[in-house]
């Protein structure tokens, strides 16, 4: 019984600390927030992790802003290079990112 109590307390404490896993980057003026534990990816205030096409692994995070007949607009964050790439049907822009 005592062990179960410790386990329950440990889970409550650990689950309440997922915000500590958030990484916040400034990518040439665009704020990028991601959390591997919660599978969160926010670019410029837009939560791309809740949209269709979201992808996250150990090195790359990918999310779509929109997709239509003309193409799609997406953001790709490289955890290795600390870069954010914006792609839309007309252009591709790359920004260097620094952790806040």
mmCIF file of C-alpha atoms in Angstrom:
data_model
loop_
_atom_site.group_PDB
_atom_site.id
_atom_site.type_symbol
_atom_site.label_atom_id
_atom_site.label_comp_id
_atom_site.label_asym_id
_atom_site.label_seq_id
_atom_site.Cartn_x
_atom_site.Cartn_y
_atom_site.Cartn_z
ATOM 1 C CA UNK A 1 0.000 0.000 0.000
ATOM 2 C CA UNK A 2 2.807 2.392 0.889
ATOM 3 C CA UNK A 3 4.602 1.677 -2.404
ATOM 4 C CA UNK A 4 1.417 2.421 -4.348
ATOM 5 C CA UNK A 5 1.133 5.768 -2.591
ATOM 6 C CA UNK A 6 4.705 6.705 -3.543
ATOM 7 C CA UNK A 7 4.102 5.604 -7.123
ATOM 8 C CA UNK A 8 0.912 7.679 -7.352
ATOM 9 C CA UNK A 9 2.621 10.756 -5.895
ATOM 10 C CA UNK A 10 5.551 10.331 -8.274
ATOM 11 C CA UNK A 11 3.233 10.141 -11.283
ATOM 12 C CA UNK A 12 1.322 13.234 -10.191
ATOM 13 C CA UNK A 13 4.511 15.231 -9.711
ATOM 14 C CA UNK A 14 6.050 14.044 -12.988
ATOM 15 C CA UNK A 15 2.907 14.636 -15.048
ATOM 16 C CA UNK A 16 2.621 18.167 -13.681
ATOM 17 C CA UNK A 17 6.144 19.030 -14.785
ATOM 18 C CA UNK A 18 5.765 18.526 -18.545
ATOM 19 C CA UNK A 19 6.091 22.287 -19.059
ATOM 20 C CA UNK A 20 9.736 21.906 -18.014
ATOM 21 C CA UNK A 21 10.289 19.967 -21.243
ATOM 22 C CA UNK A 22 9.255 22.935 -23.392
ATOM 23 C CA UNK A 23 11.927 24.392 -25.609
ATOM 24 C CA UNK A 24 11.424 27.961 -26.803
ATOM 25 C CA UNK A 25 13.390 29.356 -29.746
ATOM 26 C CA UNK A 26 13.598 32.727 -31.452
ATOM 27 C CA UNK A 27 13.868 32.110 -35.185
ATOM 28 C CA UNK A 28 14.569 35.537 -36.698
ATOM 29 C CA UNK A 29 11.649 37.042 -34.767
ATOM 30 C CA UNK A 30 9.309 34.049 -34.971
ATOM 31 C CA UNK A 31 8.788 32.207 -31.686
ATOM 32 C CA UNK A 32 8.876 28.414 -31.902
ATOM 33 C CA UNK A 33 7.786 26.290 -28.953
ATOM 34 C CA UNK A 34 8.007 22.520 -28.850
ATOM 35 C CA UNK A 35 7.668 19.855 -26.211
ATOM 36 C CA UNK A 36 8.712 16.297 -27.054
ATOM 37 C CA UNK A 37 6.851 14.874 -24.049
ATOM 38 C CA UNK A 38 3.496 16.471 -24.950
ATOM 39 C CA UNK A 39 4.159 16.350 -28.732
ATOM 40 C CA UNK A 40 3.602 20.104 -28.999
ATOM 41 C CA UNK A 41 4.749 22.302 -31.912
ATOM 42 C CA UNK A 42 3.738 25.974 -32.003
ATOM 43 C CA UNK A 43 5.099 28.377 -34.633
ATOM 44 C CA UNK A 44 4.287 32.063 -34.322
ATOM 45 C CA UNK A 45 1.373 31.302 -32.004
ATOM 46 C CA UNK A 46 -0.173 28.683 -34.329
ATOM 47 C CA UNK A 47 -0.430 25.157 -32.869
ATOM 48 C CA UNK A 48 0.671 22.970 -35.775
ATOM 49 C CA UNK A 49 0.741 19.815 -33.640
ATOM 50 C CA UNK A 50 -3.066 19.727 -33.568
ATOM 51 C CA UNK A 51 -3.356 19.795 -37.359
ATOM 52 C CA UNK A 52 -3.365 17.026 -39.923
ATOM 53 C CA UNK A 53 0.080 16.140 -41.255
ATOM 54 C CA UNK A 54 1.961 16.823 -38.011
ATOM 55 C CA UNK A 55 5.181 14.804 -37.624
ATOM 56 C CA UNK A 56 7.784 14.707 -34.849
ATOM 57 C CA UNK A 57 10.815 12.519 -34.243
ATOM 58 C CA UNK A 58 14.187 12.894 -32.502
ATOM 59 C CA UNK A 59 15.629 15.281 -35.103
ATOM 60 C CA UNK A 60 12.782 16.948 -37.015
ATOM 61 C CA UNK A 61 9.389 18.522 -36.369
ATOM 62 C CA UNK A 62 7.018 19.193 -39.253
ATOM 63 C CA UNK A 63 3.591 20.837 -39.410
ATOM 64 C CA UNK A 64 1.289 22.317 -42.039
ATOM 65 C CA UNK A 65 -0.310 25.736 -41.877
ATOM 66 C CA UNK A 66 -2.658 24.918 -44.769
ATOM 67 C CA UNK A 67 -3.069 22.711 -47.824
ATOM 68 C CA UNK A 68 -5.134 23.545 -50.905
ATOM 69 C CA UNK A 69 -5.180 23.014 -54.679
ATOM 70 C CA UNK A 70 -2.254 25.420 -55.157
ATOM 71 C CA UNK A 71 -0.040 23.601 -52.658
ATOM 72 C CA UNK A 72 0.685 23.771 -48.971
ATOM 73 C CA UNK A 73 2.428 26.006 -46.476
ATOM 74 C CA UNK A 74 4.481 24.226 -43.850
ATOM 75 C CA UNK A 75 7.120 24.704 -41.191
ATOM 76 C CA UNK A 76 9.980 22.312 -40.513
ATOM 77 C CA UNK A 77 12.194 22.668 -37.435
ATOM 78 C CA UNK A 78 15.563 20.897 -37.317
ATOM 79 C CA UNK A 79 16.602 20.073 -33.754
ATOM 80 C CA UNK A 80 20.136 19.292 -34.946
ATOM 81 C CA UNK A 81 20.803 22.504 -36.899
ATOM 82 C CA UNK A 82 18.420 24.751 -34.907
ATOM 83 C CA UNK A 83 16.814 26.032 -38.098
ATOM 84 C CA UNK A 84 13.232 26.720 -39.087
ATOM 85 C CA UNK A 85 12.221 26.344 -42.713
ATOM 86 C CA UNK A 86 9.012 27.920 -44.036
ATOM 87 C CA UNK A 87 7.771 26.523 -47.326
ATOM 88 C CA UNK A 88 4.779 27.640 -49.368
ATOM 89 C CA UNK A 89 3.914 27.217 -53.071
ATOM 90 C CA UNK A 90 5.982 30.282 -54.017
ATOM 91 C CA UNK A 91 9.068 30.231 -51.811
ATOM 92 C CA UNK A 92 11.190 28.608 -49.136
ATOM 93 C CA UNK A 93 12.655 30.666 -46.293
ATOM 94 C CA UNK A 94 15.163 29.445 -43.718
ATOM 95 C CA UNK A 95 15.754 31.068 -40.328
ATOM 96 C CA UNK A 96 18.488 30.438 -37.749
ATOM 97 C CA UNK A 97 17.102 29.816 -34.284
ATOM 98 C CA UNK A 98 18.476 30.575 -30.832
ATOM 99 C CA UNK A 99 17.114 29.048 -27.655
ATOM 100 C CA UNK A 100 15.542 31.534 -25.245
#
